PDB file of C-alpha atoms in Angstrom:
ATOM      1  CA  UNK A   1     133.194  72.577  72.493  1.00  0.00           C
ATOM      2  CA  UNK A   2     130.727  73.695  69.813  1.00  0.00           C
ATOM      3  CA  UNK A   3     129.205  76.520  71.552  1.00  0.00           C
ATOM      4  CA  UNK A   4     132.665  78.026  72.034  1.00  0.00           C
ATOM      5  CA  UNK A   5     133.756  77.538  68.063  1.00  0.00           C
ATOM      6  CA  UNK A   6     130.691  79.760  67.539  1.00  0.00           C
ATOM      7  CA  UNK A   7     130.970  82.391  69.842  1.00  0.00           C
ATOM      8  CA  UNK A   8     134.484  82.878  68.876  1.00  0.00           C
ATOM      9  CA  UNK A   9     133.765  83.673  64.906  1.00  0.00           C
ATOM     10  CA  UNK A  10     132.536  86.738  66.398  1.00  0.00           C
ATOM     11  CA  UNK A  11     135.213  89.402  66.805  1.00  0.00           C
ATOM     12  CA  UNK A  12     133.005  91.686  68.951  1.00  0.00           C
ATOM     13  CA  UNK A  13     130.515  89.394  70.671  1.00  0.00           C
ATOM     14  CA  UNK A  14     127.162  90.764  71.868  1.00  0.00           C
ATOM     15  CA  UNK A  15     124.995  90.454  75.128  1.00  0.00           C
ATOM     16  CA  UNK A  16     121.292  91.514  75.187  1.00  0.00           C
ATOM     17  CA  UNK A  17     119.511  90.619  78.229  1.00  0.00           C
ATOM     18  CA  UNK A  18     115.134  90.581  78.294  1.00  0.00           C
ATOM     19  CA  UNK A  19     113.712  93.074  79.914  1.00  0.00           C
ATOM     20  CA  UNK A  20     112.601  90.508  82.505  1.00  0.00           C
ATOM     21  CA  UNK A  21     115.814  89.963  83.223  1.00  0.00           C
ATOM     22  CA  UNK A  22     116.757  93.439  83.760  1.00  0.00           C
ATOM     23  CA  UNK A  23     114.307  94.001  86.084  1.00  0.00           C
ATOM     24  CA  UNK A  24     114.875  90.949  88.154  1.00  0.00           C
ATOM     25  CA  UNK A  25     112.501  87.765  88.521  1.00  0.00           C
ATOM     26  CA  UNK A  26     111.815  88.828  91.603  1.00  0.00           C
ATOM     27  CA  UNK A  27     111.106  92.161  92.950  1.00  0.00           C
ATOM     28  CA  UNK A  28     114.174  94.581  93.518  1.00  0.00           C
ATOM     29  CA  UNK A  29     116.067  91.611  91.925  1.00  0.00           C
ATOM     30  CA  UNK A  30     119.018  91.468  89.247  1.00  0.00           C
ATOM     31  CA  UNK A  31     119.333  88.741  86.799  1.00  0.00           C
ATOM     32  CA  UNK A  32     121.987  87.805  84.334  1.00  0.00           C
ATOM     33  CA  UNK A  33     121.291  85.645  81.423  1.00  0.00           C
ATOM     34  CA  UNK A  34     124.088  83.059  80.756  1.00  0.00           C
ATOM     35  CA  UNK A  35     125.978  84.483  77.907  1.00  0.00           C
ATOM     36  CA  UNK A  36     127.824  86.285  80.277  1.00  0.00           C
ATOM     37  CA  UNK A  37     129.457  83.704  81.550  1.00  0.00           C
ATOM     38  CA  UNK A  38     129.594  81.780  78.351  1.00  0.00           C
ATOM     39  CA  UNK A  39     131.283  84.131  76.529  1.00  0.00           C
ATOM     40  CA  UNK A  40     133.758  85.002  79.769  1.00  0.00           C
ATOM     41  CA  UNK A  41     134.427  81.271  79.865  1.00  0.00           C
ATOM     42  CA  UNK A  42     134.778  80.879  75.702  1.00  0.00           C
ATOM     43  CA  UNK A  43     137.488  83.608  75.890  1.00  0.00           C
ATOM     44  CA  UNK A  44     135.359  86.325  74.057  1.00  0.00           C
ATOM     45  CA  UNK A  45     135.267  89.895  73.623  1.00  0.00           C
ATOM     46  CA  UNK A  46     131.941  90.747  75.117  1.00  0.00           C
ATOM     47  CA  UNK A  47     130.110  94.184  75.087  1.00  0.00           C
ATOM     48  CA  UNK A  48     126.892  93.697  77.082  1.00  0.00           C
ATOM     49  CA  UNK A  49     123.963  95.394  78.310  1.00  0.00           C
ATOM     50  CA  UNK A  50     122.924  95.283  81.953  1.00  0.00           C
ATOM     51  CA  UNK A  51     125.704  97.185  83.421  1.00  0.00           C
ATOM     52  CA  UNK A  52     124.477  97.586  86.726  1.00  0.00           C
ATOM     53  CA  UNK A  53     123.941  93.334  87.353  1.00  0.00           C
ATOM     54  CA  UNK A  54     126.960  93.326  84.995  1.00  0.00           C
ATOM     55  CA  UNK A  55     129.087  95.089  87.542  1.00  0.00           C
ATOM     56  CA  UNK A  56     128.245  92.778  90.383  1.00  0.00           C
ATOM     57  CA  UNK A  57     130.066  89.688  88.979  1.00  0.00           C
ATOM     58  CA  UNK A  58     133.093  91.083  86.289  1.00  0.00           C
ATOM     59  CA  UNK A  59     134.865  94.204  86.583  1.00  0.00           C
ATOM     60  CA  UNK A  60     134.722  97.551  83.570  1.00  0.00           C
ATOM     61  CA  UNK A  61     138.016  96.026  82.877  1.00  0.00           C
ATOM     62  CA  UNK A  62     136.760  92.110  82.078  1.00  0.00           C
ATOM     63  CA  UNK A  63     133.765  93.209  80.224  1.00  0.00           C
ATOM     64  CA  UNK A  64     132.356  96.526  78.755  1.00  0.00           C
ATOM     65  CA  UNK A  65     128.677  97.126  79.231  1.00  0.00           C
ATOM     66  CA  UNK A  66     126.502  99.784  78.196  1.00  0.00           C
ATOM     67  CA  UNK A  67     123.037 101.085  78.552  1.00  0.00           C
ATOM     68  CA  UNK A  68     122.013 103.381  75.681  1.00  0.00           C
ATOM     69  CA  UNK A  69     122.218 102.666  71.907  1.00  0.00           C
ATOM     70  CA  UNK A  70     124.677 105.579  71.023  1.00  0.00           C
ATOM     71  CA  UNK A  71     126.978 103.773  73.481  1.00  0.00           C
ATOM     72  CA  UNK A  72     126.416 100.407  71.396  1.00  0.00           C
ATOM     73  CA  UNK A  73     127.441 101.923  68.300  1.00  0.00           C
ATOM     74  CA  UNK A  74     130.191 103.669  69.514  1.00  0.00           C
ATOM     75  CA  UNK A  75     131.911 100.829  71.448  1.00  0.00           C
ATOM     76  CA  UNK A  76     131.606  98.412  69.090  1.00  0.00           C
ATOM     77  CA  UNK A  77     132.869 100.533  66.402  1.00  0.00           C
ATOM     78  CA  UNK A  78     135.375 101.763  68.678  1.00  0.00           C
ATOM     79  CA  UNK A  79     136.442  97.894  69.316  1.00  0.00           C
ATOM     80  CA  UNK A  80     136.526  96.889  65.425  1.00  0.00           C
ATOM     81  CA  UNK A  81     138.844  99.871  64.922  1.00  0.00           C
ATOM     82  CA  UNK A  82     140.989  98.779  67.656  1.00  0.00           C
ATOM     83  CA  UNK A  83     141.084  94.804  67.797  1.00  0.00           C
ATOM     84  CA  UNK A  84     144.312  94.753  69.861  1.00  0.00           C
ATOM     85  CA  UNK A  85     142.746  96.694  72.687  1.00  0.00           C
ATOM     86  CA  UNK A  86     140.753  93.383  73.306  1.00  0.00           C
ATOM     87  CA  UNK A  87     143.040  90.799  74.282  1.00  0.00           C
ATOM     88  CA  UNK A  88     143.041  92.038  77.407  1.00  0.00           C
ATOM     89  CA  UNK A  89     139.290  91.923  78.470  1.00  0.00           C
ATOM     90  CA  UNK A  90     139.592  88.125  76.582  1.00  0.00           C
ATOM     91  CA  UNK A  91     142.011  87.355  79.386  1.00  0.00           C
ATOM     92  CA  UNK A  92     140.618  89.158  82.251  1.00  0.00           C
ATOM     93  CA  UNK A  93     137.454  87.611  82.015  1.00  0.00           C
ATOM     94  CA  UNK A  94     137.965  84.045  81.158  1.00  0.00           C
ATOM     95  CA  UNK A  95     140.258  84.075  84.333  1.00  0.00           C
ATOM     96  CA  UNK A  96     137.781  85.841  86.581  1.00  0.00           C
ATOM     97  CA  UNK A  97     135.006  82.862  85.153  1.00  0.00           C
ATOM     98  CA  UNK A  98     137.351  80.117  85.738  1.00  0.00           C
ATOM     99  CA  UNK A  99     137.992  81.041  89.311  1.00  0.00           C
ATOM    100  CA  UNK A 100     134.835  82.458  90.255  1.00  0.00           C
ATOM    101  CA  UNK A 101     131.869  81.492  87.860  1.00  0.00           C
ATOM    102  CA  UNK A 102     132.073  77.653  86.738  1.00  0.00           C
ATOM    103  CA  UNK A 103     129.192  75.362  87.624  1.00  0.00           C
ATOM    104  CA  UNK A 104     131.323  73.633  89.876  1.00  0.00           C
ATOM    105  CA  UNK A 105     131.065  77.176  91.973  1.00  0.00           C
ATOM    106  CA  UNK A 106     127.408  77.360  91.165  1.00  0.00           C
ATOM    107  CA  UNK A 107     126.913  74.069  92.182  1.00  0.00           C
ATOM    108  CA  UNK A 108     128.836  74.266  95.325  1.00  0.00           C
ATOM    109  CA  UNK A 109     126.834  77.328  95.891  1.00  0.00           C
ATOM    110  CA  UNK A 110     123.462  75.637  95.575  1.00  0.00           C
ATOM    111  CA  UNK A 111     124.693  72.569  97.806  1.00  0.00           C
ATOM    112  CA  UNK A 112     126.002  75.121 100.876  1.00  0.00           C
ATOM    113  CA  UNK A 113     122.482  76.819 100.572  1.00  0.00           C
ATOM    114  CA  UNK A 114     120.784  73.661 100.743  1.00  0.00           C
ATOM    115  CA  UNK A 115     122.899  71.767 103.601  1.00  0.00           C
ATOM    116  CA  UNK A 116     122.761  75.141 105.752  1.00  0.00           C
ATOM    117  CA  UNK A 117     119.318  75.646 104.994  1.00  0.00           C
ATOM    118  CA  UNK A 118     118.503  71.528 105.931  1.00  0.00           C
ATOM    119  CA  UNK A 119     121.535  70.713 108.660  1.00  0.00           C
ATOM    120  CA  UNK A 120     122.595  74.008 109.557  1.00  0.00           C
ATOM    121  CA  UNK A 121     125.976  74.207 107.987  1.00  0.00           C
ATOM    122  CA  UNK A 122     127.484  77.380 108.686  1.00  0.00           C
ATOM    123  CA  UNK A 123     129.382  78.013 105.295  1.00  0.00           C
ATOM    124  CA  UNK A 124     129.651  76.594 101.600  1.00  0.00           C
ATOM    125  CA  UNK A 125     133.032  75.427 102.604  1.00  0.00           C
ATOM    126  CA  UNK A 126     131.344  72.772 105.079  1.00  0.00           C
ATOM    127  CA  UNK A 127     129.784  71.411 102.395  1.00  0.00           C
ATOM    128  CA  UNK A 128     131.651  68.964 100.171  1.00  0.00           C
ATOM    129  CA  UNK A 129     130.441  67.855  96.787  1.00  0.00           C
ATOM    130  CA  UNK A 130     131.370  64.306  95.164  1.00  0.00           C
ATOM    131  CA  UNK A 131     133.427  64.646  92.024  1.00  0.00           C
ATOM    132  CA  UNK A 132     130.868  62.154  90.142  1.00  0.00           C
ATOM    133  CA  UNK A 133     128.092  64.600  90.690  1.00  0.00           C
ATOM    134  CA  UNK A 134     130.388  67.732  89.023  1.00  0.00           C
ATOM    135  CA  UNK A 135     131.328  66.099  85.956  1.00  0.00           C
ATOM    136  CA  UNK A 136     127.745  64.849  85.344  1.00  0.00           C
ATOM    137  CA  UNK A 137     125.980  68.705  85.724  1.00  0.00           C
ATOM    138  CA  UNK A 138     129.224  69.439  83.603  1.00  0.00           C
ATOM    139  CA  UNK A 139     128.164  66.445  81.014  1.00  0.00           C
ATOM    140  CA  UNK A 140     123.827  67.560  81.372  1.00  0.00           C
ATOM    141  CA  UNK A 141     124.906  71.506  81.117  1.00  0.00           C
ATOM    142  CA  UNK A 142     126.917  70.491  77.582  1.00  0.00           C
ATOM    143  CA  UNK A 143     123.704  68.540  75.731  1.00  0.00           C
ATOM    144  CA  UNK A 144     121.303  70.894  77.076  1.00  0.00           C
ATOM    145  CA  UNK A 145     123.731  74.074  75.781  1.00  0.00           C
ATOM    146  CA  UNK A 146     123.479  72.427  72.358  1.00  0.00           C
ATOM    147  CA  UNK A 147     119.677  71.990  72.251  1.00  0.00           C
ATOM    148  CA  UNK A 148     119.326  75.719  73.895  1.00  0.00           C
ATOM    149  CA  UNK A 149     121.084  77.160  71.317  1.00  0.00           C
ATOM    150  CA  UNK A 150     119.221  75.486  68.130  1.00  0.00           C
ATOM    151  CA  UNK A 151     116.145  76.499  69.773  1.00  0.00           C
ATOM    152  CA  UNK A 152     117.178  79.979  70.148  1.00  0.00           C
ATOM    153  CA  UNK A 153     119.205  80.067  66.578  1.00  0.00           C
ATOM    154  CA  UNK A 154     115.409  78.903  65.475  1.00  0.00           C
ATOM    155  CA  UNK A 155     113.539  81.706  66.963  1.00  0.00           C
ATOM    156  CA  UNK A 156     116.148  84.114  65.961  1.00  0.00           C
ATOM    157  CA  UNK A 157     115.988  83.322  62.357  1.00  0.00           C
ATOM    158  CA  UNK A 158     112.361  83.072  62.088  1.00  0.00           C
ATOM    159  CA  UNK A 159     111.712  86.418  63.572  1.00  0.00           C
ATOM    160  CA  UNK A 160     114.703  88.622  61.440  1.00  0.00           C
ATOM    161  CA  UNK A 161     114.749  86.572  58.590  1.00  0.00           C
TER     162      UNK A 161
END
């Protein structure tokens, strides 16, 4: 996949979430952007910010995060210095997205929200979702992941270059 051939040139990859995200789209509320899971999923070394939301879905062992700038520097320099210290996190967290964090789970997730919410399911287990309907999200997430990240690769440029 092309999104994965790019985040793996990276030997230290980085994850800055917006400050609305930080805060949560909705009061009291903590958001993630989906990088996270990108770079879990594309086997990356990932330092992120957001440790507290971070914490919630991958473990200090699967992904370092960080809050302050001095801790930036000195992780990713630490890292760089260190590259065979980061095979490990690669692993751990690609195997913690695969089981836990596809869109197959998200999807599942959305559906068992949905039927319990409409029929009264008790559980996202009662709720069965047709293979067709996984691989096309899987097929829409893959064009729309290439035309997100042009438009972002856009806006980056333009405002550091």
């Amino acid at each position: 996949d092309f999104l994965n051939v790019i985040y793996n040139l990276g030997r230290v990859c980085i994850n800055i979430h917006l400050d609305d995200e930080k805060r949560g789209r909705d009061a009291g509320g903590l958001n993630l952007n989906p990088r996270l899971f990108d770079y879990a999923m594309a086997g990356c070394f990932q330092i992120s910010d957001n440790p507290e939301a971070v914490y919630i879905h991958f473990s200090p062992d699967e992904v370092v995060a960080v809050d302050s700038v001095e801790e930036w520097v000195d992780r990713i320099l630490y890292y760089l210095a260190h590259p065979e210290e980061m095979e490990p996190f690669r692993q751990k967290a690609r195997q913690r997205a695969l089981h836990e964090h596809t869109w197959c789970h998200r999807a599942a997730e959305f559906v068992g929200v949905t039927a319990r919410t409409l029929n009264g399911a008790k559980s996202v287990t009662d709720v069965q979702i047709p293979s067709r309907t996984i691989g096309q999200l899987a097929r829409d997430y893959a064009v729309t992941s290439r035309g997100a990240l042009k438009r972002k690769l856009r806006v980056y440029l333009k405002r550091w270059l």
